[in-house]
PDB file of C-alpha atoms in Angstrom:
ATOM      1  CA  MET N   1     -70.184  -9.740  -4.373  1.00  0.00           C
ATOM      2  CA  THR N   2     -71.207  -7.762  -1.036  1.00  0.00           C
ATOM      3  CA  ALA N   3     -69.270  -7.731   2.721  1.00  0.00           C
ATOM      4  CA  GLN N   4     -70.349 -10.087   5.244  1.00  0.00           C
ATOM      5  CA  ARG N   5     -69.863  -9.525   8.873  1.00  0.00           C
ATOM      6  CA  THR N   6     -69.382 -12.366  10.685  1.00  0.00           C
ATOM      7  CA  GLY N   7     -70.817 -12.904  14.541  1.00  0.00           C
ATOM      8  CA  TRP N   8     -67.636 -12.943  15.772  1.00  0.00           C
ATOM      9  CA  ILE N   9     -66.415  -9.947  14.305  1.00  0.00           C
ATOM     10  CA  SER N  10     -69.098  -7.843  15.260  1.00  0.00           C
ATOM     11  CA  ARG N  11     -68.154  -8.961  19.145  1.00  0.00           C
ATOM     12  CA  LEU N  12     -64.743  -8.501  18.786  1.00  0.00           C
ATOM     13  CA  LEU N  13     -64.331  -5.507  16.933  1.00  0.00           C
ATOM     14  CA  GLY N  14     -67.178  -3.307  18.546  1.00  0.00           C
ATOM     15  CA  HIS N  15     -69.153  -1.205  15.993  1.00  0.00           C
ATOM     16  CA  PRO N  16     -68.152   0.466  13.045  1.00  0.00           C
ATOM     17  CA  GLN N  17     -69.570   3.124  10.726  1.00  0.00           C
ATOM     18  CA  PRO N  18     -70.909   1.793   7.523  1.00  0.00           C
ATOM     19  CA  GLN N  19     -71.249   5.453   6.292  1.00  0.00           C
ATOM     20  CA  ALA N  20     -66.949   5.525   6.470  1.00  0.00           C
ATOM     21  CA  TRP N  21     -66.603   2.655   3.785  1.00  0.00           C
ATOM     22  CA  SER N  22     -67.778   0.935   0.822  1.00  0.00           C
ATOM     23  CA  ILE N  23     -66.911  -1.653  -1.549  1.00  0.00           C
ATOM     24  CA  ASP N  24     -66.861  -1.435  -5.346  1.00  0.00           C
ATOM     25  CA  GLY N  25     -65.619  -3.424  -8.065  1.00  0.00           C
ATOM     26  CA  GLY N  26     -63.365  -5.665  -5.331  1.00  0.00           C
ATOM     27  CA  VAL N  27     -62.060  -2.599  -3.271  1.00  0.00           C
ATOM     28  CA  LEU N  28     -62.753  -1.256  -0.108  1.00  0.00           C
ATOM     29  CA  ARG N  29     -62.660   2.513   0.313  1.00  0.00           C
ATOM     30  CA  PHE N  30     -62.716   4.576   2.988  1.00  0.00           C
ATOM     31  CA  GLU N  31     -64.895   7.318   2.134  1.00  0.00           C
ATOM     32  CA  ARG N  32     -63.902   9.748   4.685  1.00  0.00           C
ATOM     33  CA  ASP N  33     -61.757   9.559   8.362  1.00  0.00           C
ATOM     34  CA  PHE N  34     -62.082   6.509  10.115  1.00  0.00           C
ATOM     35  CA  HIS N  35     -61.487   5.742  13.784  1.00  0.00           C
ATOM     36  CA  GLY N  36     -62.925   2.488  15.180  1.00  0.00           C
ATOM     37  CA  GLY N  37     -62.868  -1.338  14.537  1.00  0.00           C
ATOM     38  CA  LEU N  38     -63.733  -3.261  11.657  1.00  0.00           C
ATOM     39  CA  GLY N  39     -63.977  -6.870  10.065  1.00  0.00           C
ATOM     40  CA  ILE N  40     -65.019  -7.721   6.477  1.00  0.00           C
ATOM     41  CA  GLN N  41     -64.634 -10.813   5.212  1.00  0.00           C
ATOM     42  CA  HIS N  42     -65.000 -10.471   1.356  1.00  0.00           C
ATOM     43  CA  GLY N  43     -64.942 -13.612  -1.219  1.00  0.00           C
ATOM     44  CA  GLY N  44     -60.978 -14.844  -0.364  1.00  0.00           C
ATOM     45  CA  THR N  45     -60.114 -11.354   1.740  1.00  0.00           C
ATOM     46  CA  ARG N  46     -60.244 -10.901   5.354  1.00  0.00           C
ATOM     47  CA  VAL N  47     -59.735  -7.595   6.946  1.00  0.00           C
ATOM     48  CA  THR N  48     -59.183  -6.866  10.755  1.00  0.00           C
ATOM     49  CA  ILE N  49     -59.094  -3.397  11.672  1.00  0.00           C
ATOM     50  CA  ASN N  50     -58.972  -3.598  15.468  1.00  0.00           C
ATOM     51  CA  GLU N  51     -60.282  -0.991  17.827  1.00  0.00           C
ATOM     52  CA  GLY N  52     -58.478   2.319  18.079  1.00  0.00           C
ATOM     53  CA  ALA N  53     -56.844   2.188  14.342  1.00  0.00           C
ATOM     54  CA  ARG N  54     -57.590   5.143  12.293  1.00  0.00           C
ATOM     55  CA  ILE N  55     -57.310   5.291   8.552  1.00  0.00           C
ATOM     56  CA  GLY N  56     -57.463   8.625   6.110  1.00  0.00           C
ATOM     57  CA  ARG N  57     -59.889   9.347   3.916  1.00  0.00           C
ATOM     58  CA  GLY N  58     -59.189   8.388   0.245  1.00  0.00           C
ATOM     59  CA  THR N  59     -57.617   4.772   1.400  1.00  0.00           C
ATOM     60  CA  ARG N  60     -58.621   1.907  -0.609  1.00  0.00           C
ATOM     61  CA  VAL N  61     -57.679  -1.868   0.705  1.00  0.00           C
ATOM     62  CA  HIS N  62     -57.821  -4.363  -2.429  1.00  0.00           C
ATOM     63  CA  LEU N  63     -59.665  -7.354  -1.867  1.00  0.00           C
ATOM     64  CA  LEU N  64     -56.745 -10.289  -3.600  1.00  0.00           C
ATOM     65  CA  GLY N  65     -57.315 -12.847  -0.916  1.00  0.00           C
ATOM     66  CA  GLY N  66     -55.227 -12.479   1.460  1.00  0.00           C
ATOM     67  CA  THR N  67     -55.225 -10.287   4.841  1.00  0.00           C
ATOM     68  CA  LEU N  68     -54.622  -7.903   6.774  1.00  0.00           C
ATOM     69  CA  GLU N  69     -54.662  -6.898  10.134  1.00  0.00           C
ATOM     70  CA  LEU N  70     -54.103  -3.135  11.525  1.00  0.00           C
ATOM     71  CA  ALA N  71     -53.130  -3.954  15.855  1.00  0.00           C
ATOM     72  CA  THR N  72     -54.870  -1.441  17.993  1.00  0.00           C
ATOM     73  CA  GLY N  73     -53.674   2.054  17.581  1.00  0.00           C
ATOM     74  CA  ALA N  74     -52.270   1.792  13.965  1.00  0.00           C
ATOM     75  CA  ALA N  75     -52.510   4.707  11.484  1.00  0.00           C
ATOM     76  CA  LEU N  76     -52.933   5.319   7.710  1.00  0.00           C
ATOM     77  CA  GLY N  77     -52.970   8.365   6.029  1.00  0.00           C
ATOM     78  CA  GLU N  78     -54.981   9.869   3.368  1.00  0.00           C
ATOM     79  CA  SER N  79     -54.820   7.326  -0.256  1.00  0.00           C
ATOM     80  CA  VAL N  80     -53.000   4.785   1.066  1.00  0.00           C
ATOM     81  CA  ASP N  81     -53.476   1.724  -1.245  1.00  0.00           C
ATOM     82  CA  LEU N  82     -52.957  -1.604   0.375  1.00  0.00           C
ATOM     83  CA  ARG N  83     -52.917  -5.067  -1.657  1.00  0.00           C
ATOM     84  CA  PRO N  84     -52.992  -8.097   0.310  1.00  0.00           C
ATOM     85  CA  ALA N  85     -52.608 -10.752  -2.303  1.00  0.00           C
ATOM     86  CA  HIS N  86     -50.501 -12.212   0.737  1.00  0.00           C
ATOM     87  CA  ALA N  87     -50.729 -11.027   3.990  1.00  0.00           C
ATOM     88  CA  ILE N  88     -50.397  -7.666   5.663  1.00  0.00           C
ATOM     89  CA  SER N  89     -49.718  -7.118   9.422  1.00  0.00           C
ATOM     90  CA  ILE N  90     -48.968  -3.454  11.028  1.00  0.00           C
ATOM     91  CA  GLY N  91     -48.463  -3.614  13.934  1.00  0.00           C
ATOM     92  CA  ALA N  92     -49.609  -1.168  17.440  1.00  0.00           C
ATOM     93  CA  GLY N  93     -48.198   2.139  16.975  1.00  0.00           C
ATOM     94  CA  ALA N  94     -47.524   2.033  13.157  1.00  0.00           C
ATOM     95  CA  VAL N  95     -47.981   5.166  11.115  1.00  0.00           C
ATOM     96  CA  VAL N  96     -48.426   4.577   7.112  1.00  0.00           C
ATOM     97  CA  GLU N  97     -48.006   7.845   5.733  1.00  0.00           C
ATOM     98  CA  ASP N  98     -50.183   9.902   2.347  1.00  0.00           C
ATOM     99  CA  PHE N  99     -49.545   8.050  -1.118  1.00  0.00           C
ATOM    100  CA  ALA N 100     -47.698   4.968   0.436  1.00  0.00           C
ATOM    101  CA  CYS N 101     -48.333   1.560  -1.119  1.00  0.00           C
ATOM    102  CA  ILE N 102     -47.474  -1.803   0.741  1.00  0.00           C
ATOM    103  CA  GLN N 103     -48.607  -5.113  -1.218  1.00  0.00           C
ATOM    104  CA  SER N 104     -48.033  -8.894  -0.480  1.00  0.00           C
ATOM    105  CA  ASP N 105     -48.483 -10.755  -3.352  1.00  0.00           C
ATOM    106  CA  THR N 106     -47.418 -14.065  -2.848  1.00  0.00           C
ATOM    107  CA  ALA N 107     -45.040 -13.592   0.646  1.00  0.00           C
ATOM    108  CA  GLU N 108     -45.636 -11.451   3.526  1.00  0.00           C
ATOM    109  CA  VAL N 109     -45.221  -7.658   4.750  1.00  0.00           C
ATOM    110  CA  SER N 110     -45.373  -7.722   8.378  1.00  0.00           C
ATOM    111  CA  LEU N 111     -44.544  -3.616   9.890  1.00  0.00           C
ATOM    112  CA  GLY N 112     -43.807  -4.122  13.537  1.00  0.00           C
ATOM    113  CA  GLN N 113     -44.983  -1.978  16.160  1.00  0.00           C
ATOM    114  CA  GLY N 114     -44.195   1.969  16.190  1.00  0.00           C
ATOM    115  CA  VAL N 115     -42.894   1.589  12.685  1.00  0.00           C
ATOM    116  CA  ARG N 116     -43.505   4.542  10.516  1.00  0.00           C
ATOM    117  CA  ILE N 117     -43.515   4.517   6.867  1.00  0.00           C
ATOM    118  CA  GLY N 118     -43.207   7.593   5.070  1.00  0.00           C
ATOM    119  CA  ARG N 119     -45.219   9.218   1.639  1.00  0.00           C
ATOM    120  CA  CYS N 120     -45.253   8.416  -1.312  1.00  0.00           C
ATOM    121  CA  THR N 121     -42.485   4.624  -0.095  1.00  0.00           C
ATOM    122  CA  HIS N 122     -43.654   1.366  -1.566  1.00  0.00           C
ATOM    123  CA  VAL N 123     -43.111  -1.753   0.721  1.00  0.00           C
ATOM    124  CA  TRP N 124     -43.647  -4.680  -1.428  1.00  0.00           C
ATOM    125  CA  GLY N 125     -43.474  -8.299  -0.703  1.00  0.00           C
ATOM    126  CA  HIS N 126     -43.444  -9.551  -4.285  1.00  0.00           C
ATOM    127  CA  ARG N 127     -42.241 -13.616  -4.183  1.00  0.00           C
ATOM    128  CA  GLY N 128     -40.411 -12.796  -1.207  1.00  0.00           C
ATOM    129  CA  PRO N 129     -41.253 -11.699   2.659  1.00  0.00           C
ATOM    130  CA  VAL N 130     -40.237  -8.007   4.082  1.00  0.00           C
ATOM    131  CA  ARG N 131     -39.920  -7.997   7.522  1.00  0.00           C
ATOM    132  CA  VAL N 132     -39.763  -4.715   8.936  1.00  0.00           C
ATOM    133  CA  GLY N 133     -39.136  -4.487  13.090  1.00  0.00           C
ATOM    134  CA  ASP N 134     -39.922  -2.401  15.744  1.00  0.00           C
ATOM    135  CA  ALA N 135     -39.849   1.527  15.968  1.00  0.00           C
ATOM    136  CA  THR N 136     -38.003   1.698  12.439  1.00  0.00           C
ATOM    137  CA  THR N 137     -38.606   4.472  10.617  1.00  0.00           C
ATOM    138  CA  ILE N 138     -38.633   4.354   6.513  1.00  0.00           C
ATOM    139  CA  GLY N 139     -38.799   7.719   4.380  1.00  0.00           C
ATOM    140  CA  ALA N 140     -40.504   9.324   2.142  1.00  0.00           C
ATOM    141  CA  SER N 141     -40.393   8.102  -1.606  1.00  0.00           C
ATOM    142  CA  CYS N 142     -38.227   5.076  -0.722  1.00  0.00           C
ATOM    143  CA  CYS N 143     -38.495   1.491  -1.736  1.00  0.00           C
ATOM    144  CA  PHE N 144     -38.054  -1.767  -0.445  1.00  0.00           C
ATOM    145  CA  ILE N 145     -38.884  -5.287  -2.998  1.00  0.00           C
ATOM    146  CA  GLY N 146     -38.711  -8.410  -1.488  1.00  0.00           C
ATOM    147  CA  THR N 147     -38.228 -11.837  -3.754  1.00  0.00           C
ATOM    148  CA  GLY N 148     -35.769 -15.259  -2.941  1.00  0.00           C
ATOM    149  CA  ALA N 149     -35.502 -15.133   1.099  1.00  0.00           C
ATOM    150  CA  GLY N 150     -36.327 -11.343   1.058  1.00  0.00           C
ATOM    151  CA  ILE N 151     -36.180  -8.456   3.209  1.00  0.00           C
ATOM    152  CA  ASP N 152     -35.804  -8.429   7.411  1.00  0.00           C
ATOM    153  CA  VAL N 153     -35.086  -5.234   9.161  1.00  0.00           C
ATOM    154  CA  ALA N 154     -34.357  -5.453  12.608  1.00  0.00           C
ATOM    155  CA  PRO N 155     -35.724  -2.918  15.596  1.00  0.00           C
ATOM    156  CA  ARG N 156     -34.702   0.609  15.680  1.00  0.00           C
ATOM    157  CA  CYS N 157     -33.401   1.307  11.903  1.00  0.00           C
ATOM    158  CA  ASP N 158     -33.967   3.867   9.573  1.00  0.00           C
ATOM    159  CA  PHE N 159     -34.202   5.077   6.215  1.00  0.00           C
ATOM    160  CA  THR N 160     -34.170   8.312   4.721  1.00  0.00           C
ATOM    161  CA  HIS N 161     -35.565   9.629   1.752  1.00  0.00           C
ATOM    162  CA  GLY N 162     -35.413   7.844  -1.749  1.00  0.00           C
ATOM    163  CA  VAL N 163     -33.649   4.527  -0.392  1.00  0.00           C
ATOM    164  CA  THR N 164     -34.215   1.130  -2.370  1.00  0.00           C
ATOM    165  CA  LEU N 165     -33.278  -2.230  -0.902  1.00  0.00           C
ATOM    166  CA  ASP N 166     -34.334  -4.741  -3.431  1.00  0.00           C
ATOM    167  CA  SER N 167     -33.441  -8.654  -2.438  1.00  0.00           C
ATOM    168  CA  ALA N 168     -33.309  -9.125  -5.810  1.00  0.00           C
ATOM    169  CA  GLY N 169     -33.645 -13.267  -5.772  1.00  0.00           C
ATOM    170  CA  GLY N 170     -31.159 -12.817  -2.329  1.00  0.00           C
ATOM    171  CA  SER N 171     -31.828 -11.584   1.090  1.00  0.00           C
ATOM    172  CA  ILE N 172     -31.166  -8.419   2.868  1.00  0.00           C
ATOM    173  CA  VAL N 173     -30.613  -8.657   6.716  1.00  0.00           C
ATOM    174  CA  MET N 174     -30.097  -5.919   8.850  1.00  0.00           C
ATOM    175  CA  ALA N 175     -29.119  -5.954  12.654  1.00  0.00           C
ATOM    176  CA  THR N 176     -30.124  -3.438  15.236  1.00  0.00           C
ATOM    177  CA  GLY N 177     -29.481   0.138  15.267  1.00  0.00           C
ATOM    178  CA  SER N 178     -28.431   0.640  11.565  1.00  0.00           C
ATOM    179  CA  GLY N 179     -29.371   3.573   8.925  1.00  0.00           C
ATOM    180  CA  VAL N 180     -29.180   4.270   5.786  1.00  0.00           C
ATOM    181  CA  GLY N 181     -28.822   8.177   4.177  1.00  0.00           C
ATOM    182  CA  PRO N 182     -30.781   9.593   1.326  1.00  0.00           C
ATOM    183  CA  ASN N 183     -31.259   8.170  -2.566  1.00  0.00           C
ATOM    184  CA  SER N 184     -28.386   4.732  -1.702  1.00  0.00           C
ATOM    185  CA  VAL N 185     -29.844   1.592  -3.889  1.00  0.00           C
ATOM    186  CA  LEU N 186     -28.820  -1.920  -1.737  1.00  0.00           C
ATOM    187  CA  TYR N 187     -29.396  -5.205  -3.375  1.00  0.00           C
ATOM    188  CA  GLY N 188     -29.472  -8.277  -2.316  1.00  0.00           C
ATOM    189  CA  HIS N 189     -28.698 -10.680  -5.367  1.00  0.00           C
ATOM    190  CA  GLY N 190     -25.761 -13.038  -3.466  1.00  0.00           C
ATOM    191  CA  GLY N 191     -26.921 -12.410   0.065  1.00  0.00           C
ATOM    192  CA  LEU N 192     -26.440  -8.879   2.277  1.00  0.00           C
ATOM    193  CA  ARG N 193     -25.688  -8.895   5.863  1.00  0.00           C
ATOM    194  CA  ILE N 194     -25.301  -5.837   7.600  1.00  0.00           C
ATOM    195  CA  GLY N 195     -24.254  -5.410  11.549  1.00  0.00           C
ATOM    196  CA  ALA N 196     -25.612  -3.798  14.183  1.00  0.00           C
ATOM    197  CA  GLY N 197     -25.435   0.329  14.425  1.00  0.00           C
ATOM    198  CA  VAL N 198     -23.720   0.571  10.919  1.00  0.00           C
ATOM    199  CA  ALA N 199     -24.104   4.270   8.682  1.00  0.00           C
ATOM    200  CA  ILE N 200     -24.023   4.078   5.408  1.00  0.00           C
ATOM    201  CA  ALA N 201     -24.546   7.855   3.683  1.00  0.00           C
ATOM    202  CA  GLY N 202     -26.211   8.986   1.056  1.00  0.00           C
ATOM    203  CA  LEU N 203     -25.785   7.799  -2.544  1.00  0.00           C
ATOM    204  CA  THR N 204     -23.984   4.401  -1.783  1.00  0.00           C
ATOM    205  CA  MET N 205     -24.534   1.143  -3.644  1.00  0.00           C
ATOM    206  CA  ILE N 206     -23.969  -2.140  -2.372  1.00  0.00           C
ATOM    207  CA  VAL N 207     -23.858  -4.970  -4.985  1.00  0.00           C
ATOM    208  CA  PRO N 208     -23.514  -8.581  -3.668  1.00  0.00           C
ATOM    209  CA  GLY N 209     -22.727  -9.954  -7.032  1.00  0.00           C
ATOM    210  CA  ASN N 210     -20.654  -8.930 -10.379  1.00  0.00           C
ATOM    211  CA  HIS N 211     -21.988  -8.799 -13.804  1.00  0.00           C
ATOM    212  CA  ARG N 212     -20.984 -11.367 -16.778  1.00  0.00           C
ATOM    213  CA  PHE N 213     -19.447  -9.492 -19.956  1.00  0.00           C
ATOM    214  CA  SER N 214     -16.723 -12.097 -20.819  1.00  0.00           C
ATOM    215  CA  ARG N 215     -18.735 -13.094 -24.158  1.00  0.00           C
ATOM    216  CA  SER N 216     -18.241 -11.009 -27.164  1.00  0.00           C
ATOM    217  CA  ASP N 217     -20.919 -12.354 -28.910  1.00  0.00           C
ATOM    218  CA  GLN N 218     -23.880 -11.156 -26.928  1.00  0.00           C
ATOM    219  CA  PRO N 219     -24.464  -8.183 -25.270  1.00  0.00           C
ATOM    220  CA  SER N 220     -22.995  -7.955 -21.280  1.00  0.00           C
ATOM    221  CA  ARG N 221     -26.692  -7.272 -20.326  1.00  0.00           C
ATOM    222  CA  ALA N 222     -27.942 -10.438 -21.588  1.00  0.00           C
ATOM    223  CA  GLN N 223     -24.982 -12.529 -19.866  1.00  0.00           C
ATOM    224  CA  GLY N 224     -26.674 -12.721 -16.778  1.00  0.00           C
ATOM    225  CA  GLY N 225     -24.766 -12.355 -13.197  1.00  0.00           C
ATOM    226  CA  ASP N 226     -23.276 -14.128 -10.496  1.00  0.00           C
ATOM    227  CA  PRO N 227     -24.464 -13.820  -7.045  1.00  0.00           C
ATOM    228  CA  ILE N 228     -21.375 -13.042  -4.149  1.00  0.00           C
ATOM    229  CA  PRO N 229     -22.363 -12.287  -0.748  1.00  0.00           C
ATOM    230  CA  ILE N 230     -21.400  -9.646   1.328  1.00  0.00           C
ATOM    231  CA  GLU N 231     -20.797  -8.975   5.067  1.00  0.00           C
ATOM    232  CA  ILE N 232     -20.673  -5.409   6.753  1.00  0.00           C
ATOM    233  CA  GLY N 233     -19.965  -5.985  10.793  1.00  0.00           C
ATOM    234  CA  ASP N 234     -21.205  -4.357  13.325  1.00  0.00           C
ATOM    235  CA  ASP N 235     -20.325   0.350  13.984  1.00  0.00           C
ATOM    236  CA  VAL N 236     -19.605   0.232  10.194  1.00  0.00           C
ATOM    237  CA  TRP N 237     -19.220   3.872   8.654  1.00  0.00           C
ATOM    238  CA  ILE N 238     -19.672   4.317   5.170  1.00  0.00           C
ATOM    239  CA  GLY N 239     -18.784   7.465   3.793  1.00  0.00           C
ATOM    240  CA  GLY N 240     -21.558   8.948   0.986  1.00  0.00           C
ATOM    241  CA  GLY N 241     -21.259   7.905  -2.748  1.00  0.00           C
ATOM    242  CA  ALA N 242     -19.187   4.782  -1.621  1.00  0.00           C
ATOM    243  CA  VAL N 243     -19.570   1.522  -4.468  1.00  0.00           C
ATOM    244  CA  VAL N 244     -19.240  -1.951  -2.284  1.00  0.00           C
ATOM    245  CA  LEU N 245     -19.022  -4.598  -4.587  1.00  0.00           C
ATOM    246  CA  GLY N 246     -19.669  -8.430  -4.438  1.00  0.00           C
ATOM    247  CA  GLY N 247     -17.506 -10.611  -2.118  1.00  0.00           C
ATOM    248  CA  VAL N 248     -16.607  -7.569   0.269  1.00  0.00           C
ATOM    249  CA  VAL N 249     -16.133  -8.357   3.869  1.00  0.00           C
ATOM    250  CA  LEU N 250     -16.215  -4.812   6.081  1.00  0.00           C
ATOM    251  CA  GLY N 251     -14.642  -5.960   9.379  1.00  0.00           C
ATOM    252  CA  LYS N 252     -16.469  -4.272  12.860  1.00  0.00           C
ATOM    253  CA  GLY N 253     -15.113  -0.950  13.389  1.00  0.00           C
ATOM    254  CA  CYS N 254     -14.005   0.110   9.846  1.00  0.00           C
ATOM    255  CA  VAL N 255     -14.728   3.368   8.023  1.00  0.00           C
ATOM    256  CA  VAL N 256     -14.641   3.767   4.355  1.00  0.00           C
ATOM    257  CA  GLY N 257     -14.181   7.078   2.841  1.00  0.00           C
ATOM    258  CA  ALA N 258     -16.595   8.806   0.471  1.00  0.00           C
ATOM    259  CA  GLY N 259     -16.569   8.243  -3.068  1.00  0.00           C
ATOM    260  CA  SER N 260     -14.509   4.792  -2.308  1.00  0.00           C
ATOM    261  CA  VAL N 261     -15.044   1.758  -4.655  1.00  0.00           C
ATOM    262  CA  VAL N 262     -14.409  -1.297  -2.447  1.00  0.00           C
ATOM    263  CA  ARG N 263     -13.249  -4.961  -3.284  1.00  0.00           C
ATOM    264  CA  GLY N 264     -12.125  -7.763  -1.224  1.00  0.00           C
ATOM    265  CA  ARG N 265     -11.449  -7.684   2.988  1.00  0.00           C
ATOM    266  CA  VAL N 266     -11.113  -4.458   5.372  1.00  0.00           C
ATOM    267  CA  GLU N 267     -10.082  -5.344   8.343  1.00  0.00           C
ATOM    268  CA  ALA N 268     -11.449  -4.112  11.406  1.00  0.00           C
ATOM    269  CA  GLY N 269     -11.007  -0.598  12.791  1.00  0.00           C
ATOM    270  CA  SER N 270      -9.427   0.088   9.268  1.00  0.00           C
ATOM    271  CA  VAL N 271      -9.846   3.489   7.739  1.00  0.00           C
ATOM    272  CA  VAL N 272      -9.764   2.766   3.346  1.00  0.00           C
ATOM    273  CA  ALA N 273     -10.479   5.422   0.925  1.00  0.00           C
ATOM    274  CA  GLY N 274      -9.807   5.463  -2.580  1.00  0.00           C
ATOM    275  CA  GLY N 275     -11.215   3.777  -6.125  1.00  0.00           C
ATOM    276  CA  PRO N 276     -10.068   1.065  -5.529  1.00  0.00           C
ATOM    277  CA  ALA N 277      -9.960   1.280  -1.903  1.00  0.00           C
ATOM    278  CA  ARG N 278      -6.604   1.156  -0.025  1.00  0.00           C
ATOM    279  CA  SER N 279      -6.326   1.288   3.683  1.00  0.00           C
ATOM    280  CA  ILE N 280      -4.864   5.016   4.730  1.00  0.00           C
ATOM    281  CA  GLY N 281      -4.851   4.291   8.429  1.00  0.00           C
ATOM    282  CA  THR N 282      -6.571   3.048  11.552  1.00  0.00           C
ATOM    283  CA  ARG N 283      -9.925   4.105  13.523  1.00  0.00           C
ATOM    284  CA  ALA N 284      -7.535   4.899  16.228  1.00  0.00           C
ATOM    285  CA  GLY N 285      -6.043   7.182  14.320  1.00  0.00           C
ATOM    286  CA  GLU N 286      -2.841   5.203  13.455  1.00  0.00           C
ATOM    287  CA  PRO N 287      -1.152   6.081   9.804  1.00  0.00           C
ATOM    288  CA  ARG N 288      -0.965   3.424   7.698  1.00  0.00           C
TER     289      ARG N 288
END
């Protein structure tokens, strides 16, 4: 089947450059850099690239039956892979760098205005949505996987390189202005809520669930797990290499020392450290 340009697409999106792209085997390929507007309806897939969007050479759109929309001023680097089986929207001024993959299977992926996605990062609306708020930065080689209720990141958050967010059948919700350091892993099994202005240092692991191991007649791996929510209040600082376990509530403004293993409730303004983490003072400098 060949691409069909409908009347409304031609009127709305101006003058495409046919020599810049081709369709072969259900894949829209950009043979060279493309700058302008384009509309394509191919089978069940609808691709809308608004005027002023830019696409680097080698970028591919797999025509899988969903929708893809690039807003004015959005920019895709070279060899970006887009897989819209459901819906992908990329906001005005957003940038997706070289070799990144944006994929929506049965749920939407929405990147807000001014979002930046780093090289080789994979954003995947697998069985749950992934929504990234305006002006959020996601660094190189990160992986966001939405299942269950998915991942919802508010505006002006930042993730450095190698960060994994996996909602794992639950949910991850992050409020405005929070950030995650390199090579951290955040799961959402029982629900993970992160407040505003939270700083999570590198190599941190946050797991809102516990693995079962009580049966001796089965391998631990085969016994599954129990989802247990985690709540992290505003202005919390979690030091590098910390592990935050299911059921934890971190009160507003508390500090978790590097390498700590945290269980239970930590009071607002407390400073805790160790494995298991214990109170060693308060943020105001008062010893405990």
